[in-house]
Short mmCIF file of C-alpha atoms in Angstrom, two decimals:
data_model
loop_
_atom_site.label_atom_id
_atom_site.label_comp_id
_atom_site.label_asym_id
_atom_site.label_seq_id
_atom_site.Cartn_x
_atom_site.Cartn_y
_atom_site.Cartn_z
CA MET A 1 -23.04 -32.65 -41.00
CA LYS A 2 -19.78 -33.11 -42.75
CA SER A 3 -19.11 -29.40 -42.73
CA LEU A 4 -19.85 -29.19 -39.01
CA LEU A 5 -17.32 -31.93 -38.40
CA SER A 6 -14.70 -30.13 -40.46
CA TYR A 7 -15.36 -26.94 -38.51
CA LEU A 8 -14.90 -28.80 -35.26
CA LEU A 9 -11.74 -30.37 -36.58
CA ALA A 10 -10.38 -27.05 -37.75
CA GLY A 11 -11.18 -25.60 -34.33
CA LEU A 12 -9.39 -28.42 -32.63
CA VAL A 13 -6.33 -28.04 -34.85
CA PHE A 14 -6.32 -24.32 -34.15
CA ALA A 15 -6.63 -24.89 -30.41
CA VAL A 16 -3.83 -27.43 -30.36
CA SER A 17 -1.56 -25.35 -32.56
CA SER A 18 -2.06 -22.24 -30.47
CA TRP A 19 -1.39 -24.34 -27.40
CA VAL A 20 1.80 -25.70 -28.95
CA VAL A 21 2.99 -22.28 -30.05
CA HIS A 22 2.09 -20.84 -26.65
CA ALA A 23 3.90 -23.70 -24.97
CA ALA A 24 5.89 -21.53 -22.62
CA GLU A 25 4.70 -19.09 -20.01
CA LEU A 26 6.84 -17.22 -17.56
CA GLN A 27 5.89 -15.32 -14.44
CA VAL A 28 8.67 -13.22 -13.01
CA ALA A 29 8.50 -11.63 -9.56
CA ALA A 30 10.85 -8.66 -9.41
CA ALA A 31 11.79 -6.13 -6.76
CA ALA A 32 10.41 -2.63 -7.31
CA ASP A 33 13.86 -1.13 -7.95
CA LEU A 34 14.07 -3.21 -11.14
CA LYS A 35 10.91 -1.73 -12.62
CA PHE A 36 12.45 0.19 -15.52
CA ALA A 37 15.53 -1.95 -16.18
CA MET A 38 13.54 -5.19 -16.12
CA ASP A 39 10.88 -3.79 -18.46
CA GLU A 40 13.60 -3.21 -21.05
CA ILE A 41 15.23 -6.59 -20.46
CA VAL A 42 11.89 -8.36 -20.89
CA GLU A 43 11.22 -6.40 -24.05
CA ALA A 44 14.57 -7.57 -25.48
CA PHE A 45 13.87 -11.14 -24.35
CA ARG A 46 10.46 -11.10 -26.04
CA LYS A 47 12.15 -10.39 -29.35
CA ILE A 48 13.90 -13.75 -29.07
CA TYR A 49 10.78 -15.58 -27.86
CA PRO A 50 7.96 -13.67 -29.54
CA ASP A 51 5.35 -16.39 -29.07
CA ASP A 52 5.81 -16.96 -25.37
CA LYS A 53 3.92 -15.23 -22.61
CA ILE A 54 6.13 -13.37 -20.15
CA ASP A 55 4.67 -11.45 -17.23
CA VAL A 56 6.58 -9.45 -14.66
CA ILE A 57 5.06 -8.60 -11.30
CA TYR A 58 6.81 -5.82 -9.37
CA GLY A 59 6.63 -5.51 -5.62
CA SER A 60 8.56 -5.73 -2.41
CA SER A 61 11.16 -8.46 -2.02
CA GLY A 62 9.86 -9.51 1.40
CA LYS A 63 6.31 -9.99 0.18
CA PHE A 64 7.41 -12.15 -2.75
CA HIS A 65 9.52 -14.22 -0.38
CA ALA A 66 6.47 -15.01 1.74
CA GLN A 67 4.30 -15.65 -1.31
CA ILE A 68 6.73 -18.10 -2.88
CA GLN A 69 6.88 -20.01 0.40
CA GLN A 70 3.10 -20.30 0.13
CA GLY A 71 3.21 -21.61 -3.43
CA ALA A 72 2.80 -18.42 -5.47
CA PRO A 73 3.02 -19.10 -9.23
CA PHE A 74 6.34 -17.33 -9.87
CA ASP A 75 9.03 -18.98 -12.00
CA LEU A 76 11.80 -16.54 -11.21
CA TYR A 77 12.29 -14.34 -8.19
CA PHE A 78 14.52 -11.27 -8.44
CA SER A 79 15.08 -9.87 -4.97
CA ALA A 80 16.66 -6.54 -4.06
CA ASP A 81 18.40 -8.37 -1.20
CA ILE A 82 20.23 -11.59 -1.95
CA ALA A 83 19.48 -12.84 1.58
CA PHE A 84 15.82 -13.49 0.69
CA PRO A 85 16.40 -15.90 -2.24
CA ARG A 86 19.21 -17.55 -0.28
CA LYS A 87 16.73 -18.30 2.48
CA LEU A 88 14.33 -19.81 -0.03
CA GLU A 89 17.16 -21.84 -1.52
CA GLN A 90 18.01 -23.26 1.93
CA GLN A 91 14.35 -24.17 2.44
CA GLY A 92 14.26 -26.04 -0.87
CA PHE A 93 12.12 -23.60 -2.84
CA SER A 94 14.62 -23.10 -5.64
CA VAL A 95 16.15 -25.04 -8.50
CA GLY A 96 19.88 -24.49 -8.48
CA PRO A 97 21.80 -21.92 -6.50
CA THR A 98 21.00 -18.28 -5.83
CA ARG A 99 22.70 -16.12 -8.43
CA SER A 100 23.92 -12.59 -7.87
CA TYR A 101 22.82 -10.30 -10.69
CA ALA A 102 23.53 -6.75 -9.59
CA VAL A 103 24.58 -4.42 -6.83
CA GLY A 104 22.23 -1.50 -6.22
CA ARG A 105 23.07 1.99 -5.08
CA ILE A 106 21.11 4.51 -3.04
CA VAL A 107 20.83 8.20 -3.91
CA LEU A 108 19.33 11.39 -2.54
CA TRP A 109 16.66 12.50 -4.96
CA SER A 110 14.41 15.54 -5.03
CA ASN A 111 12.24 17.38 -7.51
CA VAL A 112 12.02 20.61 -5.52
CA ARG A 113 15.71 21.28 -4.92
CA ASP A 114 18.88 20.40 -6.75
CA ALA A 115 19.81 17.11 -5.12
CA SER A 116 23.03 16.85 -7.14
CA GLN A 117 24.39 19.71 -5.00
CA MET A 118 23.25 18.11 -1.74
CA THR A 119 25.01 15.93 0.79
CA LEU A 120 23.52 13.79 3.54
CA ALA A 121 24.33 16.54 6.08
CA ASP A 122 21.96 18.90 4.23
CA LEU A 123 19.06 16.70 5.30
CA ALA A 124 19.24 18.37 8.73
CA ASP A 125 18.25 21.69 7.08
CA PRO A 126 15.01 22.81 8.79
CA ALA A 127 13.58 23.76 5.38
CA ILE A 128 13.41 20.04 4.65
CA ARG A 129 10.37 18.87 6.55
CA LYS A 130 9.90 15.34 5.29
CA ILE A 131 12.41 12.80 4.03
CA ALA A 132 11.11 9.62 2.42
CA ILE A 133 12.95 6.34 2.85
CA ALA A 134 11.84 2.78 2.22
CA ASN A 135 10.74 0.82 5.29
CA PRO A 136 14.05 -0.07 7.04
CA HIS A 137 12.35 -2.96 8.79
CA HIS A 138 11.95 -5.08 5.68
CA ALA A 139 12.76 -3.18 2.46
CA PRO A 140 16.39 -3.71 1.37
CA TYR A 141 16.82 -0.11 0.19
CA GLY A 142 15.33 1.11 3.46
CA LYS A 143 17.82 -0.93 5.48
CA ARG A 144 20.71 0.57 3.54
CA ALA A 145 19.27 4.07 3.90
CA GLU A 146 19.14 3.61 7.67
CA GLU A 147 22.73 2.33 7.72
CA ALA A 148 23.95 5.29 5.67
CA LEU A 149 22.14 7.80 7.89
CA ARG A 150 23.52 6.09 11.01
CA SER A 151 27.06 6.11 9.60
CA ALA A 152 26.67 9.80 8.85
CA GLY A 153 25.52 10.37 12.45
CA LEU A 154 22.14 11.70 11.30
CA TRP A 155 19.70 8.88 12.08
CA GLU A 156 18.61 10.09 15.53
CA ARG A 157 18.40 13.75 14.50
CA LEU A 158 16.26 13.04 11.45
CA GLN A 159 13.74 10.74 13.14
CA ALA A 160 10.94 13.32 13.21
CA LYS A 161 11.29 13.96 9.47
CA LEU A 162 11.36 10.40 8.19
CA VAL A 163 8.40 8.90 6.40
CA GLN A 164 8.50 5.34 5.15
CA GLY A 165 7.40 3.95 1.82
CA GLU A 166 6.27 0.34 1.66
CA ASN A 167 8.81 -0.28 -1.10
CA ILE A 168 11.31 1.86 -2.98
CA ALA A 169 8.86 2.81 -5.73
CA GLN A 170 6.36 4.20 -3.22
CA THR A 171 9.22 6.07 -1.55
CA ALA A 172 10.00 7.80 -4.85
CA GLN A 173 6.30 8.51 -5.32
CA PHE A 174 6.11 10.31 -1.93
CA VAL A 175 8.73 12.77 -3.27
CA GLN A 176 7.23 12.96 -6.75
CA THR A 177 3.84 14.00 -5.36
CA GLY A 178 5.52 16.73 -3.29
CA ASN A 179 4.68 15.16 0.05
CA ALA A 180 8.36 14.78 0.96
CA GLU A 181 11.03 17.22 -0.19
CA VAL A 182 13.78 14.62 -0.47
CA GLY A 183 13.92 10.85 -0.72
CA ILE A 184 16.57 8.19 -0.43
CA ILE A 185 15.75 6.01 -3.41
CA ALA A 186 17.36 3.53 -5.75
CA LEU A 187 19.74 4.93 -8.34
CA SER A 188 17.94 2.73 -10.87
CA LEU A 189 14.73 4.70 -10.27
CA ALA A 190 16.44 8.12 -10.26
CA LEU A 191 17.88 7.28 -13.68
CA ASN A 192 14.57 6.46 -15.33
CA PRO A 193 13.50 9.19 -17.76
CA VAL A 194 10.44 10.41 -15.83
CA LEU A 195 12.26 10.92 -12.53
CA ALA A 196 15.48 12.07 -14.16
CA ALA A 197 13.59 14.83 -15.97
CA ALA A 198 12.04 15.98 -12.67
CA GLY A 199 15.21 16.27 -10.61
CA GLY A 200 18.85 15.44 -10.08
CA TYR A 201 20.38 13.06 -7.59
CA HIS A 202 23.33 12.73 -5.23
CA LEU A 203 24.98 9.34 -5.11
CA ILE A 204 25.39 8.24 -1.48
CA ASP A 205 28.86 6.94 -0.66
CA ASP A 206 28.59 3.15 -0.60
CA LYS A 207 31.15 2.96 2.19
CA LEU A 208 28.40 4.24 4.49
CA HIS A 209 26.31 1.09 4.16
CA GLU A 210 26.45 -2.62 3.49
CA PRO A 211 26.38 -3.49 -0.22
CA LEU A 212 22.95 -3.88 -1.79
CA GLU A 213 23.73 -7.20 -3.34
CA GLN A 214 20.78 -8.48 -5.32
CA GLY A 215 20.11 -12.09 -6.19
CA PHE A 216 17.63 -14.26 -8.03
CA ILE A 217 16.52 -17.88 -8.11
CA ILE A 218 14.56 -20.12 -10.42
CA THR A 219 11.76 -21.46 -8.25
CA LYS A 220 11.03 -25.12 -7.81
CA ARG A 221 7.84 -24.98 -9.89
CA ALA A 222 9.90 -23.81 -12.90
CA GLY A 223 12.27 -26.78 -12.67
CA ASN A 224 11.19 -28.10 -16.04
CA ASN A 225 10.28 -24.81 -17.68
CA PRO A 226 13.02 -24.25 -20.29
CA LEU A 227 11.92 -20.64 -20.70
CA ALA A 228 12.85 -19.98 -17.06
CA SER A 229 16.44 -21.11 -17.54
CA ALA A 230 16.58 -19.27 -20.86
CA PHE A 231 15.57 -16.08 -19.07
CA ALA A 232 18.08 -16.74 -16.30
CA ASP A 233 20.82 -17.06 -18.93
CA PHE A 234 19.59 -13.96 -20.72
CA ILE A 235 20.15 -11.93 -17.52
CA SER A 236 23.89 -12.45 -17.86
CA SER A 237 23.91 -11.70 -21.60
CA GLN A 238 25.73 -8.63 -22.90
CA GLU A 239 22.41 -7.07 -23.86
CA SER A 240 20.93 -7.35 -20.36
CA ARG A 241 24.14 -6.26 -18.71
CA ALA A 242 24.20 -3.13 -20.85
CA ILE A 243 20.65 -2.28 -19.74
CA MET A 244 21.46 -2.90 -16.07
CA ILE A 245 24.55 -0.70 -16.29
CA ARG A 246 22.53 2.06 -17.92
CA TYR A 247 20.23 2.00 -14.89
CA GLY A 248 23.14 2.44 -12.54
CA PHE A 249 23.56 -1.13 -11.29
CA ALA A 250 27.06 -2.40 -10.63
CA LEU A 251 27.33 -5.91 -12.01
CA PRO A 252 28.91 -8.92 -10.41
CA ASP A 253 32.13 -9.83 -12.16
CA GLU A 254 31.37 -12.49 -14.76
CA ASN A 255 34.19 -14.75 -13.63
CA ALA A 256 34.07 -14.06 -9.92
CA ALA A 257 30.28 -14.45 -9.63
CA GLN A 258 30.34 -18.22 -9.63
CA MET B 1 5.79 -16.90 25.85
CA LEU B 2 5.21 -14.66 22.90
CA THR B 3 3.90 -11.22 23.76
CA LEU B 4 3.16 -8.04 21.92
CA ILE B 5 6.20 -5.83 21.59
CA SER B 6 5.96 -2.15 22.46
CA ASP B 7 5.65 -1.19 18.77
CA ASP B 8 2.60 -3.40 18.55
CA TRP B 9 0.99 -1.82 21.60
CA ALA B 10 1.70 1.62 20.14
CA ALA B 11 -0.07 0.53 16.96
CA VAL B 12 -3.07 -0.84 18.91
CA TRP B 13 -3.37 2.37 20.94
CA LEU B 14 -3.06 4.53 17.82
CA THR B 15 -5.69 2.49 16.01
CA LEU B 16 -8.16 2.88 18.87
CA LYS B 17 -7.43 6.61 19.03
CA LEU B 18 -7.96 6.96 15.28
CA ALA B 19 -11.20 4.96 15.33
CA SER B 20 -12.64 6.87 18.32
CA THR B 21 -11.76 10.28 16.91
CA THR B 22 -13.14 9.37 13.50
CA THR B 23 -16.34 7.92 14.94
CA ALA B 24 -16.92 10.99 17.13
CA ILE B 25 -16.47 13.33 14.15
CA LEU B 26 -18.65 11.14 11.94
CA MET B 27 -21.51 11.09 14.45
CA VAL B 28 -21.48 14.90 14.52
CA ILE B 29 -21.31 15.47 10.75
CA GLY B 30 -23.09 12.26 9.73
CA THR B 31 -26.26 12.99 11.74
CA PRO B 32 -27.31 16.16 9.87
CA ILE B 33 -26.42 14.56 6.53
CA ALA B 34 -28.49 11.49 7.37
CA TRP B 35 -31.34 13.63 8.71
CA TRP B 36 -31.38 15.71 5.53
CA LEU B 37 -31.22 12.59 3.33
CA ALA B 38 -34.07 10.98 5.26
CA ARG B 39 -36.39 14.00 5.16
CA THR B 40 -35.61 15.90 2.00
CA ARG B 41 -37.68 16.03 -1.16
CA SER B 42 -34.88 17.88 -2.92
CA GLY B 43 -33.68 16.75 -6.31
CA PHE B 44 -30.16 16.65 -4.90
CA LYS B 45 -31.01 13.70 -2.67
CA GLY B 46 -29.79 11.17 -5.21
CA LEU B 47 -26.60 13.12 -5.84
CA VAL B 48 -25.68 13.51 -2.16
CA GLY B 49 -26.64 9.91 -1.42
CA ALA B 50 -24.40 8.69 -4.22
CA VAL B 51 -21.45 10.80 -3.07
CA VAL B 52 -21.82 9.56 0.50
CA ALA B 53 -21.95 5.95 -0.69
CA LEU B 54 -18.89 6.21 -2.97
CA PRO B 55 -16.36 4.81 -0.45
CA LEU B 56 -18.44 1.60 -0.36
CA VAL B 57 -17.50 0.80 -3.93
CA LEU B 58 -14.29 2.73 -4.60
CA PRO B 59 -11.01 0.88 -4.16
CA PRO B 60 -9.10 2.41 -1.22
CA THR B 61 -6.30 3.10 -3.68
CA VAL B 62 -8.48 5.64 -5.51
CA LEU B 63 -9.25 7.49 -2.29
CA GLY B 64 -5.62 7.19 -1.16
CA PHE B 65 -4.28 8.46 -4.45
CA TYR B 66 -6.57 11.50 -4.60
CA LEU B 67 -6.00 12.31 -0.93
CA LEU B 68 -2.23 12.11 -1.40
CA ILE B 69 -2.40 14.54 -4.32
CA ALA B 70 -5.07 16.84 -2.86
CA LEU B 71 -3.64 17.06 0.67
CA GLY B 72 -0.03 17.36 -0.52
CA PRO B 73 1.77 20.71 -0.64
CA HIS B 74 0.83 21.32 -4.28
CA GLY B 75 -2.76 20.13 -3.93
CA PRO B 76 -5.79 22.39 -3.37
CA VAL B 77 -6.39 21.23 0.22
CA GLY B 78 -2.65 21.31 0.92
CA GLN B 79 -2.48 24.94 -0.22
CA ILE B 80 -5.28 25.84 2.19
CA THR B 81 -3.84 23.96 5.17
CA GLN B 82 -0.46 25.56 4.56
CA ALA B 83 -1.99 29.03 4.28
CA LEU B 84 -3.71 28.38 7.62
CA GLY B 85 -0.34 27.46 9.12
CA LEU B 86 -1.39 23.84 9.67
CA GLY B 87 1.28 22.37 7.42
CA VAL B 88 0.39 19.46 5.17
CA LEU B 89 -1.72 16.51 6.22
CA PRO B 90 -0.16 13.39 4.64
CA PHE B 91 1.97 11.41 7.09
CA THR B 92 0.19 12.92 10.11
CA PHE B 93 -2.48 11.73 12.52
CA PRO B 94 -4.92 14.51 11.53
CA GLY B 95 -4.36 13.46 7.91
CA LEU B 96 -5.43 9.91 8.77
CA VAL B 97 -8.50 11.26 10.58
CA VAL B 98 -9.52 13.23 7.48
CA ALA B 99 -9.01 10.16 5.29
CA SER B 100 -10.93 7.92 7.70
CA VAL B 101 -13.86 10.33 7.88
CA PHE B 102 -14.26 10.04 4.10
CA TYR B 103 -13.61 6.33 4.12
CA SER B 104 -16.11 5.44 6.87
CA LEU B 105 -18.76 8.07 6.06
CA PRO B 106 -21.33 5.71 4.47
CA PHE B 107 -21.02 3.26 7.35
CA VAL B 108 -22.32 5.96 9.70
CA VAL B 109 -24.68 7.91 7.46
CA GLN B 110 -26.59 4.97 6.02
CA PRO B 111 -27.71 3.32 9.30
CA LEU B 112 -28.69 6.76 10.65
CA GLN B 113 -30.63 7.58 7.50
CA GLN B 114 -32.49 4.28 7.71
CA ALA B 115 -33.28 4.88 11.36
CA PHE B 116 -34.64 8.38 10.65
CA GLU B 117 -36.68 7.09 7.73
CA ALA B 118 -38.16 4.36 9.92
CA ILE B 119 -39.45 6.96 12.39
CA GLY B 120 -41.48 8.61 9.67
CA ALA B 121 -43.04 12.08 9.78
CA ARG B 122 -45.86 11.27 12.21
CA PRO B 123 -44.08 11.50 15.62
CA LEU B 124 -42.56 14.83 14.60
CA GLU B 125 -45.92 16.18 13.49
CA VAL B 126 -47.37 15.17 16.83
CA ALA B 127 -44.49 16.91 18.58
CA ALA B 128 -45.14 20.01 16.49
CA THR B 129 -48.81 20.09 17.49
CA LEU B 130 -47.62 19.97 21.10
CA ARG B 131 -45.68 23.16 20.30
CA ALA B 132 -42.26 21.58 20.29
CA SER B 133 -39.80 23.58 18.22
CA PRO B 134 -38.13 21.67 15.34
CA TRP B 135 -34.90 21.48 17.39
CA ASP B 136 -36.79 20.29 20.47
CA ALA B 137 -38.63 17.72 18.38
CA PHE B 138 -35.37 16.49 16.91
CA PHE B 139 -33.60 16.12 20.25
CA SER B 140 -36.48 14.82 22.38
CA VAL B 141 -38.35 12.74 19.79
CA ALA B 142 -36.23 11.78 16.78
CA LEU B 143 -32.94 11.11 18.55
CA PRO B 144 -34.34 8.72 21.20
CA LEU B 145 -36.41 6.88 18.60
CA ALA B 146 -33.35 6.50 16.34
CA ARG B 147 -31.18 5.13 19.14
CA PRO B 148 -30.64 1.67 17.57
CA GLY B 149 -29.51 3.44 14.40
CA PHE B 150 -26.95 5.45 16.36
CA ILE B 151 -25.59 2.32 18.01
CA THR B 152 -25.29 0.57 14.65
CA ALA B 153 -23.66 3.61 13.06
CA ALA B 154 -21.13 3.99 15.86
CA ILE B 155 -20.15 0.31 15.86
CA LEU B 156 -19.86 0.13 12.08
CA GLY B 157 -17.97 3.42 11.81
CA PHE B 158 -15.54 2.40 14.53
CA ALA B 159 -14.98 -1.14 13.25
CA HIS B 160 -14.60 -0.04 9.65
CA THR B 161 -11.98 2.55 10.62
CA VAL B 162 -10.07 -0.08 12.60
CA GLY B 163 -10.13 -2.23 9.46
CA GLU B 164 -8.75 0.50 7.20
CA PHE B 165 -5.55 -0.42 5.39
CA GLY B 166 -5.18 0.68 1.78
CA VAL B 167 -5.73 4.38 2.35
CA VAL B 168 -3.38 4.43 5.34
CA LEU B 169 -0.70 2.62 3.37
CA MET B 170 -0.90 5.25 0.67
CA ILE B 171 -0.89 8.43 2.75
CA GLY B 172 0.45 7.27 6.12
CA GLY B 173 4.19 6.94 5.66
CA ASN B 174 4.32 4.38 8.48
CA ILE B 175 5.31 6.71 11.32
CA PRO B 176 5.28 5.09 14.78
CA GLY B 177 2.65 6.66 17.04
CA GLN B 178 1.36 8.85 14.18
CA THR B 179 0.25 6.71 11.28
CA ARG B 180 1.42 3.14 11.96
CA VAL B 181 -1.91 1.50 12.72
CA VAL B 182 -2.46 -2.20 13.46
CA SER B 183 -3.33 -3.21 9.90
CA VAL B 184 -0.09 -1.66 8.62
CA GLN B 185 1.91 -3.15 11.48
CA ILE B 186 0.59 -6.61 10.55
CA TYR B 187 1.60 -6.03 6.95
CA ASP B 188 5.11 -5.02 8.05
CA HIS B 189 5.47 -8.09 10.26
CA VAL B 190 4.49 -10.31 7.35
CA GLU B 191 6.90 -8.51 5.00
CA ALA B 192 9.69 -8.95 7.52
CA LEU B 193 8.80 -12.66 7.84
CA GLU B 194 7.82 -12.19 11.52
CA TYR B 195 4.84 -14.47 11.27
CA ALA B 196 4.48 -15.07 15.02
CA GLN B 197 4.04 -11.34 15.69
CA ALA B 198 1.72 -11.04 12.71
CA HIS B 199 -0.41 -13.91 14.06
CA LEU B 200 -0.85 -12.23 17.44
CA LEU B 201 -2.08 -8.96 15.97
CA ALA B 202 -4.09 -10.59 13.19
CA GLY B 203 -5.78 -12.91 15.70
CA GLY B 204 -6.58 -9.91 17.87
CA MET B 205 -8.13 -8.09 14.91
CA LEU B 206 -10.20 -11.14 14.01
CA LEU B 207 -11.50 -11.42 17.57
CA PHE B 208 -12.24 -7.70 17.82
CA SER B 209 -14.07 -7.58 14.47
CA PHE B 210 -16.13 -10.63 15.34
CA LEU B 211 -17.10 -9.26 18.76
CA ALA B 212 -18.08 -5.91 17.25
CA LEU B 213 -20.34 -7.53 14.68
CA PHE B 214 -21.65 -10.06 17.19
CA ALA B 215 -22.66 -7.21 19.50
CA LEU B 216 -24.26 -5.42 16.58
CA TYR B 217 -26.31 -8.35 15.37
CA THR B 218 -27.32 -9.33 18.90
CA LEU B 219 -28.53 -5.80 19.65
CA ASN B 220 -30.39 -5.59 16.35
CA ALA B 221 -31.92 -9.04 16.68
CA ARG B 222 -33.93 -8.09 19.77
CA PRO B 223 -37.61 -8.62 18.97
CA PRO B 224 -39.45 -5.34 18.48
CA LYS B 225 -41.52 -4.19 21.42
CA ALA B 226 -45.18 -5.05 21.03
#
């Protein structure tokens, strides 16, 4: 009887201690263009907080926006378009202001021809039958792709060739599987080792489109989650900034960002 | 007054076109498969039955992924379609038809198979003694007797194709008038925070699906003739 009690007690102590050690959990919703950069940032962050549970869910910025409005359990929301978190901030879904964390770039990418030697005008080449872009209706990278093609005077001519990915990762996947010869994707994806090994890219002049300013918020539910603000601070650390730069993001100026 | 925009109507029309084409094809290829499954004593019956039923349990992403690879320019089917001068199927209406035929196959074959099994061998044996050829017996005896099965198969095949989303999202490419069906259009409205437009289409889908099933269950609930 006594031993049973001690077992129960030991179990209880174990349960409590594991609960105390596992005090913090973090769910991060991140735009698909962040996939590879954010994986590395989270890995670095985990080294500082090895006992905490950090999950990142990648998807489209618009979908996360709607889900957070409906009470989705995300503590931080990294959008590819700063307009989405700003909207949530105005509606009272955030703690503190929307912070700018990066400016994205779009590139031409292909694994069947040398995209580094291509320009936008080459897209009219009849040998290119399908061009993948992200959905210009709601995906930030798709909107910028449309703007760039319009500025280059190609939008109308290319209509019959365009296929739309639901988000920028699916857009890259349409090219990777050979179903489109060329795609307009995020530089951050073109720079990841798997895609970089498969093909080169051509950086699209950012004067042809509005800037892809990206922003994040801490959501209201994370108001008293210290890990959320720790992660938010970590994003502007030298370590994170170095990773973001490696993936081709331009960073907001540290002093001017505020 | 909120109304459907022209993009929405295009999606509705495309969805109906896809579902009708798919259902028509499925009735033609599903009938012999169901007939064979209902009558055979072959050891392959279990194998074929399992293959036909796969889309019932597979996530649409599995089907979508394999179709994207197989139908693409480097895939086996893609090589054939290109050699035939048909181009590649992903991002095209014919591509969606091919995907939908796979996806909705069990919804047509299974009701037909059950209907054929319910007839049993007896009426066909009688027809044979009256010197009806096997084809004659099939068309003048089996088909009329299996009529409720055909109605069920057509309604289910049509409704299930209308309700397709995951596969289309993976191989469609969201092209207006080609692959942008209603379910995808709803998804895009929601992503773009256009909830009012999404509500209209989603409500329409709910109503349509209910009416289809209501018709089905009402037809099937008729008491058997004495």
